[in-house]
Short mmCIF file of C-alpha atoms and ligand atoms in Angstrom, two decimals:
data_model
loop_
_atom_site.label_atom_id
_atom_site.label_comp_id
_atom_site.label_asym_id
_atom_site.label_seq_id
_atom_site.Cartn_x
_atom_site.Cartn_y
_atom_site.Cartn_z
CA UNK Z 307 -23.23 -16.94 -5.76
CA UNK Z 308 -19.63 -17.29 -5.54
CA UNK Z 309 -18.11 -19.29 -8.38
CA UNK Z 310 -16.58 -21.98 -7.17
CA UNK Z 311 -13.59 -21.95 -9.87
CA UNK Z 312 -12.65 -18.42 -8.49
CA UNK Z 313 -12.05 -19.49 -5.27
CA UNK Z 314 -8.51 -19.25 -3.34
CA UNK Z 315 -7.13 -23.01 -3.87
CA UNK Z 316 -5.31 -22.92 -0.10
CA UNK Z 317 -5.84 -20.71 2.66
CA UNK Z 318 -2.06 -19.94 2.53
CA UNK Z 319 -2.78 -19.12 -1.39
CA UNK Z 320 -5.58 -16.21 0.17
CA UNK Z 321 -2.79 -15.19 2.66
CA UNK Z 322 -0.18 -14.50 0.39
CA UNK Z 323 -2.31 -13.02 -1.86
CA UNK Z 324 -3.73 -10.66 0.69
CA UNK Z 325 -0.17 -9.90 2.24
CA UNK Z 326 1.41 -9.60 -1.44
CA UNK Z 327 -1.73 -7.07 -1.69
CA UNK Z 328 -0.24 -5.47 1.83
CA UNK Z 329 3.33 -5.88 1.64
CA UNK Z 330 4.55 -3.63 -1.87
CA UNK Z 331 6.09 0.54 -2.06
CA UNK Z 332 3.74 1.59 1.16
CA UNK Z 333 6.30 -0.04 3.64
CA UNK Z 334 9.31 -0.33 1.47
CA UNK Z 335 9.11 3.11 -0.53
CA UNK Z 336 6.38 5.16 1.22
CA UNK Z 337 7.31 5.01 4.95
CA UNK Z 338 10.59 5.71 4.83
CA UNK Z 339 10.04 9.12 3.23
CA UNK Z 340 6.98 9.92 5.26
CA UNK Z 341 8.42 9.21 8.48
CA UNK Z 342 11.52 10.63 7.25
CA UNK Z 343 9.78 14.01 6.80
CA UNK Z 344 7.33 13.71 9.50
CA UNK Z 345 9.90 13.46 12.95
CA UNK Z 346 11.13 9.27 11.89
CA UNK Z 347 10.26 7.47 15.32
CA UNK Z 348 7.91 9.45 16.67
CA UNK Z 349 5.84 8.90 13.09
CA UNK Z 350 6.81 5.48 13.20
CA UNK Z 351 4.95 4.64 16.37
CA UNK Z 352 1.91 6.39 16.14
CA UNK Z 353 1.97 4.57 12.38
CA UNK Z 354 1.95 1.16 14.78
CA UNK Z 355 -0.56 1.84 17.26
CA UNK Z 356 -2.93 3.34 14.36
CA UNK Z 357 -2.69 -0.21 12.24
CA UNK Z 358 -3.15 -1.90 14.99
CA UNK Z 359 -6.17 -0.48 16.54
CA UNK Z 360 -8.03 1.05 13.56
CA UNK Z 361 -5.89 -0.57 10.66
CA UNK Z 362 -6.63 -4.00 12.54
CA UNK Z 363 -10.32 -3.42 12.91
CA UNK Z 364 -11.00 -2.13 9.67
CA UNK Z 365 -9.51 -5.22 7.91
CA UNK Z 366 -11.76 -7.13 9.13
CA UNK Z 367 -14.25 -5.43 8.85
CA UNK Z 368 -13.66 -5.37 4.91
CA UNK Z 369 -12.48 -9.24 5.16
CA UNK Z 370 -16.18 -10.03 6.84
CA UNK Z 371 -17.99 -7.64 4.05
CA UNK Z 372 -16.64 -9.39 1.04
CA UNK Z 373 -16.60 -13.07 2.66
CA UNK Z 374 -20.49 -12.65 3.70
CA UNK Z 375 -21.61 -11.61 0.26
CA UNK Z 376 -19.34 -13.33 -1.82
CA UNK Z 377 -19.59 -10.06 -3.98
CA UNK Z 378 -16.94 -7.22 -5.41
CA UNK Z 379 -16.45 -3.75 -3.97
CA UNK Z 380 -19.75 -2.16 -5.50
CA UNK Z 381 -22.10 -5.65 -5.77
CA UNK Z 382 -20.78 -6.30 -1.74
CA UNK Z 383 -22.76 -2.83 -0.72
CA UNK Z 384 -25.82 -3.57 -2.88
CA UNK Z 385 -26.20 -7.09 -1.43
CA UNK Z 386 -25.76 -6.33 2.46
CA UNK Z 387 -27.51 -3.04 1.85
CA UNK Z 388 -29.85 -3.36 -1.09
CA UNK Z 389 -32.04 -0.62 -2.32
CA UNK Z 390 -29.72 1.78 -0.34
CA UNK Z 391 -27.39 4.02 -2.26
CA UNK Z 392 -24.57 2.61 0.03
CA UNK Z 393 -22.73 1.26 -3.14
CA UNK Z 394 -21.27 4.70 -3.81
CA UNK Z 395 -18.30 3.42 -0.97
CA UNK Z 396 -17.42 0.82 -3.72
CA UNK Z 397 -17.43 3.72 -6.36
CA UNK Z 398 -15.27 5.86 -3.90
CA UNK Z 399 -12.87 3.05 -3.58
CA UNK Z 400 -13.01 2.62 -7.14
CA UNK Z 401 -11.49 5.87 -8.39
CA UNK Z 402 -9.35 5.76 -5.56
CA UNK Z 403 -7.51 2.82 -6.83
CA UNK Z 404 -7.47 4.30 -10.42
CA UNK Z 405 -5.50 7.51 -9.26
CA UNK Z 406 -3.22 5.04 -6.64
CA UNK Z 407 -2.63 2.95 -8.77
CA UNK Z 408 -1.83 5.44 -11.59
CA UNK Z 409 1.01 7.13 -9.28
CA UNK Z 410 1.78 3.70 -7.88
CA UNK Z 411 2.99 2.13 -11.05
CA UNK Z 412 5.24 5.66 -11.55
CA UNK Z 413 7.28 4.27 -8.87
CA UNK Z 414 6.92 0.71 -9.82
CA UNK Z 415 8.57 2.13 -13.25
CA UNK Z 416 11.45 3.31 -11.16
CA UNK Z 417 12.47 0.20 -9.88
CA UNK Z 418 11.67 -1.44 -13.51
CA UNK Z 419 14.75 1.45 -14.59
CA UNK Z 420 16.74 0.59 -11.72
CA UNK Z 421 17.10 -3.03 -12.27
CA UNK Z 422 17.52 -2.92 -16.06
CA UNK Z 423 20.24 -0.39 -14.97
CA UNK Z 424 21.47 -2.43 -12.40
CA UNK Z 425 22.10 -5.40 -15.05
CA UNK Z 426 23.30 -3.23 -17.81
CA UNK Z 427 25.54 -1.80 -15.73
CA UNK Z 428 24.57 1.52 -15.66
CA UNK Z 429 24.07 2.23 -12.08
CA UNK Z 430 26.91 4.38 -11.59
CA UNK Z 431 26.14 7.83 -10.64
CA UNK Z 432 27.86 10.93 -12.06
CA UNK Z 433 30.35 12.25 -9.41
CA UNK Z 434 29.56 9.55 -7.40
CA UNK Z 435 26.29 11.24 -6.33
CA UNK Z 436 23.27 8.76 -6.24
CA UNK Z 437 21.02 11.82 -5.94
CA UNK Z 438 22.19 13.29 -9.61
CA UNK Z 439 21.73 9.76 -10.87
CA UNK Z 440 17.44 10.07 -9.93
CA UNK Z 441 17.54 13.47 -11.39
CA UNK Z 442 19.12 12.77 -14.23
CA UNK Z 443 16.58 9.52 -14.94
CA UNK Z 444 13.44 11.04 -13.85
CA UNK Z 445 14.68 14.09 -16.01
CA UNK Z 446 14.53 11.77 -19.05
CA UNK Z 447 10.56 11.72 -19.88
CA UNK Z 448 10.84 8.45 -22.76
CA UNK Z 449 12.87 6.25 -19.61
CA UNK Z 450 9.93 6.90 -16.89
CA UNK Z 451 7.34 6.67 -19.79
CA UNK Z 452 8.55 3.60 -20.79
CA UNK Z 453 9.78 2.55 -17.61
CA UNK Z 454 5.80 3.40 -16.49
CA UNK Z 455 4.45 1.67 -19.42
CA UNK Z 456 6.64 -1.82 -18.96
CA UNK Z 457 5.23 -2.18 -15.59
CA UNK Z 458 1.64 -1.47 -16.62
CA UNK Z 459 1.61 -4.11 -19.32
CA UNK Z 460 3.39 -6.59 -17.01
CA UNK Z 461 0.36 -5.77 -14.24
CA UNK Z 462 -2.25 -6.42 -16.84
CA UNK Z 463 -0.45 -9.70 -18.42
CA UNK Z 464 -1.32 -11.56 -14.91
CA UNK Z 465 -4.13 -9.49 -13.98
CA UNK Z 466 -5.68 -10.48 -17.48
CA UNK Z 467 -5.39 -14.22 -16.64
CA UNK Z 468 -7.70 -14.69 -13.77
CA UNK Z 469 -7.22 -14.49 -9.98
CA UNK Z 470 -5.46 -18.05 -9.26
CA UNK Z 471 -3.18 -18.81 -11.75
CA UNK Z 472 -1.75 -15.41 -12.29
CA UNK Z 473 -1.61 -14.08 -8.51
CA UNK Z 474 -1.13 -17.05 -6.18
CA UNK Z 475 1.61 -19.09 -7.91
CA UNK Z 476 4.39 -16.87 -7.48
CA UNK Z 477 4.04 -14.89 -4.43
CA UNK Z 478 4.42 -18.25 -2.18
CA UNK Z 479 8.48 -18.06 -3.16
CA UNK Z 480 9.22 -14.32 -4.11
CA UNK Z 481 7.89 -12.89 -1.13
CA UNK Z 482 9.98 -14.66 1.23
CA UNK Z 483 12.75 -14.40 -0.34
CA UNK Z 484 12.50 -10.24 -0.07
CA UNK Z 485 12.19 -10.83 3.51
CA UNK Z 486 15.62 -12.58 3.32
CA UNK Z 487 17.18 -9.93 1.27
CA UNK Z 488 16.00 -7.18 3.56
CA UNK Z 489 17.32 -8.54 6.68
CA UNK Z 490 20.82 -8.49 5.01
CA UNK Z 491 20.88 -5.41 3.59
CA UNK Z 492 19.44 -4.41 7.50
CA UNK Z 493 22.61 -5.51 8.78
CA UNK Z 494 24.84 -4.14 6.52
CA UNK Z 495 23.12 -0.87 6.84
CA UNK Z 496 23.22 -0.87 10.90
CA UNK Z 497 27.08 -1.78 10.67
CA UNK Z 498 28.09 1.31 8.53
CA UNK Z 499 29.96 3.83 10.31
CA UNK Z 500 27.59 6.27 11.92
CA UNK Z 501 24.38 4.05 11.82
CA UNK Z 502 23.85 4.87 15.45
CA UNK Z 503 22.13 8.77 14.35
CA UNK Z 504 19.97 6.81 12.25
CA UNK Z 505 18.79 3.59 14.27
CA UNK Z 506 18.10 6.58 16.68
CA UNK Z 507 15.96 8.23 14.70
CA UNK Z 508 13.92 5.56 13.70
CA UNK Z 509 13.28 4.53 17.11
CA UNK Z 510 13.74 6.88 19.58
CA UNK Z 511 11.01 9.23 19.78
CA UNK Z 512 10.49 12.93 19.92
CA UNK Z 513 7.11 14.14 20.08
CA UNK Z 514 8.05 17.84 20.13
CA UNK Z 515 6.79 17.58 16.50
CA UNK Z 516 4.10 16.15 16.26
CA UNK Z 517 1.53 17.80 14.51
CA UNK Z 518 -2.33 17.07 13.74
CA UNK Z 519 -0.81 16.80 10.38
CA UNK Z 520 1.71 13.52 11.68
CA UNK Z 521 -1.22 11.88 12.90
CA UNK Z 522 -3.14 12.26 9.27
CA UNK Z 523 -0.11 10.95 7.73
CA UNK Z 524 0.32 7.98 10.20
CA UNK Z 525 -3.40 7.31 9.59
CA UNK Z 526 -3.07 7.54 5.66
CA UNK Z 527 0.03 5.17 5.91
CA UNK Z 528 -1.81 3.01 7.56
CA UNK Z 529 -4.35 2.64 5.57
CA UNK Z 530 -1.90 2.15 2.40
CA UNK Z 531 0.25 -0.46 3.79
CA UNK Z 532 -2.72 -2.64 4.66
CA UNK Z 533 -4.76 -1.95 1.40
CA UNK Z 534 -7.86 -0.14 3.07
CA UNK Z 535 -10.21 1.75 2.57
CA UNK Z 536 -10.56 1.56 -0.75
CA UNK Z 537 -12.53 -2.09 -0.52
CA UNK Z 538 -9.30 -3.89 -2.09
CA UNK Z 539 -9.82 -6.57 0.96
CA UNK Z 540 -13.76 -6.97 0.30
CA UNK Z 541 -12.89 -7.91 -3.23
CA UNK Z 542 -10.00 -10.40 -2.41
CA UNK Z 543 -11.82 -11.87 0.42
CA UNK Z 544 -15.04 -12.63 -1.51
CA UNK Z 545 -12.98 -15.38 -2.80
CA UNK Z 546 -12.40 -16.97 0.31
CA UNK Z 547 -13.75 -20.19 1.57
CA UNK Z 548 -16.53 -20.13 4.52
CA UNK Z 549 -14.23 -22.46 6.54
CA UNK Z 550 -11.20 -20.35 7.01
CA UNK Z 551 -10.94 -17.92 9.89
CA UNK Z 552 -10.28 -14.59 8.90
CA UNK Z 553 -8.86 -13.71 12.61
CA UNK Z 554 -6.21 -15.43 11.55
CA UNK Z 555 -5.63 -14.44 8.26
CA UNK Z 556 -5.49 -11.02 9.48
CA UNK Z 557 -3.25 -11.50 12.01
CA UNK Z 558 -0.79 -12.78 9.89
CA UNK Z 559 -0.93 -10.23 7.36
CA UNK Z 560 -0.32 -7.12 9.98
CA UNK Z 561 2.57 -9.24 11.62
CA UNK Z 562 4.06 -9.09 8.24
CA UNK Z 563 3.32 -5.80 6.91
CA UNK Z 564 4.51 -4.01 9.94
CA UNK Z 565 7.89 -6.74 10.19
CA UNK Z 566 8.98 -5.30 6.35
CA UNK Z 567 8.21 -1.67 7.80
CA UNK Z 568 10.23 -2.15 10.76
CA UNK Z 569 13.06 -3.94 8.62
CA UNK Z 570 12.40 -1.23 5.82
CA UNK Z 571 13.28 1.47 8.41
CA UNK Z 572 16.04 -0.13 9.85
CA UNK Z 573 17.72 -0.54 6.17
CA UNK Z 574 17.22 3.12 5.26
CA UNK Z 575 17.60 5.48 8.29
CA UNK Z 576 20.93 4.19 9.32
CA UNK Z 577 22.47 4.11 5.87
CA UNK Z 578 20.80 7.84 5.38
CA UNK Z 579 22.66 9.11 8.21
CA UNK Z 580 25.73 6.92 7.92
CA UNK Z 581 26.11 8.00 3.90
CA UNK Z 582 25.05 11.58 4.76
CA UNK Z 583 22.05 11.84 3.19
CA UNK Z 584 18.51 13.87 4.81
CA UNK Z 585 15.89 11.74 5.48
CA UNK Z 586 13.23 14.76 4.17
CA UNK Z 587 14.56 13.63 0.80
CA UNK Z 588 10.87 12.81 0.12
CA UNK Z 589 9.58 10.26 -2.63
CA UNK Z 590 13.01 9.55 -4.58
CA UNK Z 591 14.71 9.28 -1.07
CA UNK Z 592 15.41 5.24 -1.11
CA UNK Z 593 15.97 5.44 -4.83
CA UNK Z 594 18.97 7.49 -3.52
CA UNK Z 595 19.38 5.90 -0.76
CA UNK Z 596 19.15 2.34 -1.19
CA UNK Z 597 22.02 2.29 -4.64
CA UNK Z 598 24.41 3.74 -1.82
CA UNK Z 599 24.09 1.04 0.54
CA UNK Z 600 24.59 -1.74 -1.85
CA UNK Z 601 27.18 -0.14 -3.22
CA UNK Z 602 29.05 -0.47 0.57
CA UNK Z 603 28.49 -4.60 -0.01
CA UNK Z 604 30.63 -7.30 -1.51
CA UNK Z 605 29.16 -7.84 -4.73
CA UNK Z 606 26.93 -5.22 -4.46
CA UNK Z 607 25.26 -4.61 -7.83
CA UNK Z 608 24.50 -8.37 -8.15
CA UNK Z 609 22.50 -8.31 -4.72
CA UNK Z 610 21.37 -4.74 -6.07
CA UNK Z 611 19.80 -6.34 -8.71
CA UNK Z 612 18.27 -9.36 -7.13
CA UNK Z 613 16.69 -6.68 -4.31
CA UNK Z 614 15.01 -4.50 -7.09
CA UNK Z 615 13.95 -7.96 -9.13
CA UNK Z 616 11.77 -8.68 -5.54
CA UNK Z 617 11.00 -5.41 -4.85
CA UNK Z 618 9.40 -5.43 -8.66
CA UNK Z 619 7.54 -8.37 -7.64
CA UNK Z 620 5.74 -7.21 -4.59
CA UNK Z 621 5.27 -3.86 -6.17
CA UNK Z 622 3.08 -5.86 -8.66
CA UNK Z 623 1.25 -8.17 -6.63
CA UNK Z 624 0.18 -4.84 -4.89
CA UNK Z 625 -0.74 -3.52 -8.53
CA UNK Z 626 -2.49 -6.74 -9.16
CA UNK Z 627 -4.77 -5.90 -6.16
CA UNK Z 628 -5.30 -2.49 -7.42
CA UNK Z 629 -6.48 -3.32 -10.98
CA UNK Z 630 -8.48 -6.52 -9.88
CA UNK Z 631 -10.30 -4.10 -7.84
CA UNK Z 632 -11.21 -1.84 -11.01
CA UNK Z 633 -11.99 -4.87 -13.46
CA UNK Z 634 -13.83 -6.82 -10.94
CA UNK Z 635 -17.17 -5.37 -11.05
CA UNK Z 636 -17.36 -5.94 -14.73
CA UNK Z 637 -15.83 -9.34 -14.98
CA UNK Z 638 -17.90 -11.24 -12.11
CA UNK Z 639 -20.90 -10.99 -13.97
CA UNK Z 640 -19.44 -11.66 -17.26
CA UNK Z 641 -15.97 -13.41 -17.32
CA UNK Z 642 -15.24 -13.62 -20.81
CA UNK Z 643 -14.70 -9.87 -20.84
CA UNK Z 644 -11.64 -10.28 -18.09
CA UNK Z 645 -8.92 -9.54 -21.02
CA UNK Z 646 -10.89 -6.54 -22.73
CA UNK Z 647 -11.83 -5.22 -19.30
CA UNK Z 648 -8.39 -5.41 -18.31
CA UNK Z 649 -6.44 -4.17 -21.01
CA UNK Z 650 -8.96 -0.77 -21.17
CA UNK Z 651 -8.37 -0.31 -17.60
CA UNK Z 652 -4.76 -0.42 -17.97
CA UNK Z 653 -4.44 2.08 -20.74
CA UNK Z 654 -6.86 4.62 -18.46
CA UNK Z 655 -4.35 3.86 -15.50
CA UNK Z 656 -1.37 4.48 -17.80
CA UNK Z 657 -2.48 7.49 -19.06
CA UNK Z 658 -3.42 9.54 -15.96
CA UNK Z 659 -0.12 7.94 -14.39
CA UNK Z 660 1.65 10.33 -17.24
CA UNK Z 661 1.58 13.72 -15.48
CA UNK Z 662 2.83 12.01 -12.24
CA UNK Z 663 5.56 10.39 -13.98
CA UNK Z 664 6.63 13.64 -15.79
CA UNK Z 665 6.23 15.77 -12.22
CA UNK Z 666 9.82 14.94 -11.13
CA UNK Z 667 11.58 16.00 -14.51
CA UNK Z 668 9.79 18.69 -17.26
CA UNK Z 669 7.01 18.78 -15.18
CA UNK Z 670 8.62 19.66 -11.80
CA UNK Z 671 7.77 23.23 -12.47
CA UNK Z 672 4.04 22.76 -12.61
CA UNK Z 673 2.72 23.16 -9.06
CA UNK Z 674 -0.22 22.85 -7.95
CA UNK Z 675 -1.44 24.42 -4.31
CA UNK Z 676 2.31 24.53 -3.80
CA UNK Z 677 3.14 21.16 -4.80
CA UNK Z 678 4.21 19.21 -7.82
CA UNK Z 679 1.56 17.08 -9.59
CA UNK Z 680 2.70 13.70 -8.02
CA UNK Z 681 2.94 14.61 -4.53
CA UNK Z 682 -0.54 16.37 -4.30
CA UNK Z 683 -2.01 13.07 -6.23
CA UNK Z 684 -0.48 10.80 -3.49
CA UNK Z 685 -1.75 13.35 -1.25
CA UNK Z 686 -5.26 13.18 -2.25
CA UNK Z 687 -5.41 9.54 -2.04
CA UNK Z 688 -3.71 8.81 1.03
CA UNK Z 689 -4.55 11.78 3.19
CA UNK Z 690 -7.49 12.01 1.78
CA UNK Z 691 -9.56 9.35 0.05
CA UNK Z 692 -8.23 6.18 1.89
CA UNK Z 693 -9.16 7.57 5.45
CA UNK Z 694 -12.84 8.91 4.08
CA UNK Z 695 -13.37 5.13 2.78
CA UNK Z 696 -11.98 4.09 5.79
CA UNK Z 697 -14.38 6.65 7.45
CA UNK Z 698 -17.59 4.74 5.56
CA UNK Z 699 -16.26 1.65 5.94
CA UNK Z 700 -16.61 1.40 9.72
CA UNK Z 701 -20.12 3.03 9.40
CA UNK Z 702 -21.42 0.84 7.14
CA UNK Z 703 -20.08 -3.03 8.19
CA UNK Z 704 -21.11 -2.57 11.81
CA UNK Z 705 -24.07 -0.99 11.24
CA UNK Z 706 -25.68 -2.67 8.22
CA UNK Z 707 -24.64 -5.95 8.71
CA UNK Z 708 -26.62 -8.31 11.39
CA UNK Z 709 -24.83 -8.63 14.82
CA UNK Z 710 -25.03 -12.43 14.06
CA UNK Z 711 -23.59 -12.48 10.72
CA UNK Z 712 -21.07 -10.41 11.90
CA UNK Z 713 -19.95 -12.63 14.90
CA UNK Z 714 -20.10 -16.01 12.94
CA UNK Z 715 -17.64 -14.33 10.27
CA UNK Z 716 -15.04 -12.89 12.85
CA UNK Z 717 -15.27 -16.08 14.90
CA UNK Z 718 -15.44 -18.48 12.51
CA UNK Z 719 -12.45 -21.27 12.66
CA UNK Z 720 -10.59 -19.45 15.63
CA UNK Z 721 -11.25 -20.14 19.29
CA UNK Z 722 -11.61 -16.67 19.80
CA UNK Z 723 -14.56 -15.62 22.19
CA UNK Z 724 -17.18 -13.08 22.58
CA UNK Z 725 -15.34 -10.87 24.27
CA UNK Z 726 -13.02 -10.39 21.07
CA UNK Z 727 -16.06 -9.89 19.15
CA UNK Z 728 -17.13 -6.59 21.62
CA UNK Z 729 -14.20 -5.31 21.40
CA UNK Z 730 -13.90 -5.38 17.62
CA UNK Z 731 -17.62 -3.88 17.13
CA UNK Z 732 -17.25 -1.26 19.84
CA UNK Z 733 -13.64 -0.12 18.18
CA UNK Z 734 -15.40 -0.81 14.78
CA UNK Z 735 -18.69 1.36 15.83
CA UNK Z 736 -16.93 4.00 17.72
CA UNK Z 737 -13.69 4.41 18.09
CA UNK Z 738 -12.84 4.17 14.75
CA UNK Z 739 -14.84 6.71 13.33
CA UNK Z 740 -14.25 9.10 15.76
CA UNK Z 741 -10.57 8.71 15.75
CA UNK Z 742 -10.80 9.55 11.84
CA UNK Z 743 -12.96 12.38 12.42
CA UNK Z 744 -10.77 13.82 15.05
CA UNK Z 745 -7.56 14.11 12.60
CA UNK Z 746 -9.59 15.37 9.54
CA UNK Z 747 -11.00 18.24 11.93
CA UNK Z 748 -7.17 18.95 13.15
CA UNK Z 749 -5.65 18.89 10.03
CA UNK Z 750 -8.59 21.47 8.33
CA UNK Z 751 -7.97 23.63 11.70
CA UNK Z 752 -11.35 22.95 13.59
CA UNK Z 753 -9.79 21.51 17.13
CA UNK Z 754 -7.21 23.58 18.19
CA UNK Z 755 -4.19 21.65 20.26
CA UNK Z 756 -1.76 19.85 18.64
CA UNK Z 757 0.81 22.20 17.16
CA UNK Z 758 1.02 23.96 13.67
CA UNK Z 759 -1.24 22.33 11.18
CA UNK Z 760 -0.84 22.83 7.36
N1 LIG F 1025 -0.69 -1.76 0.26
C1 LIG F 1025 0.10 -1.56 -0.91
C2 LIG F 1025 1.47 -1.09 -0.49
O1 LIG F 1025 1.70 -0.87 0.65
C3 LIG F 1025 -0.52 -0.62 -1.89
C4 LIG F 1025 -1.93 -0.96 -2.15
C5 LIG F 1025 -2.39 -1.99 -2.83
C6 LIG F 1025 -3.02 -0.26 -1.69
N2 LIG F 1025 -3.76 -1.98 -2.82
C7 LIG F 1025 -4.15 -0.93 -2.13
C8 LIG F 1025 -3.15 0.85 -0.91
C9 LIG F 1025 -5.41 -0.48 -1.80
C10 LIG F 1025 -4.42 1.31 -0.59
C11 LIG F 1025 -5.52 0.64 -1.01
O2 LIG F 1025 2.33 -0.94 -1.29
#
């Protein structure tokens, strides 16, 4: 019952979409601080083999989900599963979004500050310190409110005029050219003066701390840079054609999100070491970090400027994903109520966003189980939510979904064989869950082994 005028017009137009879905703060913003305080490479590659066994497996699992039914993240559960109360994964997923994305669009209000800053020239930091110049912003409640409520409306404003015209136009040019921009702020970064300490610790691992609690993060990191878990892929790939292979669509979209982590790391780390900085600075760290290295490059705050106008850009096609998911169930069945729908959701987003946009300025003295507001939100969902969707994710697809439906949909339009298809439904069916399991029960303290845990 797919409608045919909601359909992806090009299979690069589903790509792109998917990847601008992908590719936004988890690899650019998130990583960096994570693995910065959770060991750097040793983080780093346990982040890579976990999106590309389970991260891999799981997107297409929810790419096969929403293709077969044609159906959004609750409707998808009902229709391979009907009668069963099943749907409540599409429910989970939904309130996950709501409270990422309500965090999410903090930071996306951080880079909306930095560029208006960065073309008003106002990007120069007291004392030359780039680390007073966060504080002293995200002490300033009306500039993240604002800042907050700018990129909300300018999520809903696209979100609000349908799938195609609003997502897929833009993202074929923009997202390219941040891959550009990254590679030469990558080398300028690598050439500063004591870049060495840093490329080192981005790639040269030390497992002497590893924790249960690394591999939790690696696995919530995951998750987030590839949109899991939270059925953000069953939603975007109900819109895809029968014809396309989604092999290959996936494929394309982990070669690119882990490329911009890889480049992502390789632009901070060095210029964190080479500039002095720690790399436990934790969420503001490339808001301090990043400022400093344009400011080492020939017409810095212009390229400044153009980097956070990109960044902005795949920050919101991510946000795009995250509120189509959320409007979605209520505008497939009646599409006339897309701006409404849209506009409501928005608001709710903004709103619970406010505490997490306060927590790093009047709020920071509000903590909750140790930890300010923000950090215990992105906590929840990533550590949390995202690998218990996950979790129900690979229970459900392989196991309510016929063998043969499942093998036409992975095979479809690739010349892949059966022997792919085993090996996707045995990681799918077992190893997956398991693997999940396994970290939540070292993390709460159950297996005993790897190291301190919380
Ligand atoms: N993947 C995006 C990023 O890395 C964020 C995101 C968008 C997301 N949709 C999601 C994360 C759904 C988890 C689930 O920036």
């Amino acid at each position: 019952m797919t409608n045919q005028s909601e359909q992806w017009t090009s299979k690069i137009g589903f790509i792109l979409a998917a990847a601008g879905s992908a590719i936004g703060l988890g690899a650019v913003w998130k990583l960096p601080y994570v693995a910065g305080t959770n060991g750097g490479a040793a983080f780093f590659l346990i982040f890579i083999l976990l999106t590309l066994t389970l991260g891999v497996s799981l997107l297409l699992a929810e790419f096969i989900l929403g293709r077969s039914t044609g159906k959004d993240a609750i409707q998808a559960y009902k229709t391979a599963a009907p009668g069963t109360p099943w749907y409540f994964v599409g429910l989970l997923g939904i309130a996950a979004s709501f409270l990422l994305l309500s965090f999410y669009s903090v930071v996306g209000g951080w880079i909306v500050i930095y560029f208006v800053r960065s073309i008003t020239g106002q990007l120069s930091p007291p004392d030359g310190n780039f680390e007073l110049l966060f504080e002293s912003i995200t002490a300033n409640p009306l500039e993240v409110g604002l800042a907050h409520l700018a990129f909300m409306v300018m999520a809903v404003l696209v979100v609000q005029t349908g799938i195609q015209k609003g997502i897929e136009r833009a993202s074929k040019w923009l997202m390219p050219a941040l891959f550009i921009l990254f590679i030469i702020i990558v080398i300028r970064s690598v050439t500063l003066d004591g870049a060495m300490e840093g490329v080192a610790f981005f790639l040269q691992p030390d497992f002497s701390e590893v924790t249960g609690e690394t591999f939790l993060f690696a696995l919530g990191q995951a998750f987030f840079a590839l949109s899991l878990g939270v059925s953000v892929m069953v939603t975007y790939s109900s819109y895809v054609p029968k014809r396309e292979s989604l092999t290959r669509s996936a494929g394309s979209i982990v070669g690119l999100s882990l490329f911009i982590a890889l480049l992502s790391g390789l632009a901070i780390f060095p210029a964190v070491f080479a500039l002095g900085f720690e790399p436990s600075e934790g969420p503001p760290l490339i808001f301090i970090v990043l400022p400093a290295v344009f400011n080492e490059l020939a017409f810095g705050t212009f390229f400044f400027a153009l980097f956070a106008a990109l960044l902005l850009f795949a920050t919101l096609t991510s946000a795009f994903s995250l509120l189509e998911i959320l409007i979605a169930p209520f505008t497939k069945k009646d599409p006339s109520k897309r701006k409404k729908v849209a506009w409501t959701s928005g608001l709710l987003v903004y709103l619970m966003g406010i505490p997490s946009a306060l927590s790093f300025g009047i709020l920071s003295d509000w903590l909750i189980f140790g930890d300010i507001f923000f950090n215990q939100m992105d906590y929840l969902v990533s550590n949390i939510l995202l690998p218990l969707g996950a979790l129900l994710i690979s229970l459900f697809v392989p196991w309510k979904i016929s063998k043969s439906v499942l093998r036409d949909e992975l095979l479809q339009g690739s010349n892949l064989g059966s022997g792919f298809f085993s090996t996707w439904l045995f990681m799918l069916r077992f190893v997956t869950p398991l693997a999940i399991i396994i970290v939540f029960l070292y993390v709460l303290g159950w297996l005993p082994g790897i190291g301190p845990t919380i």
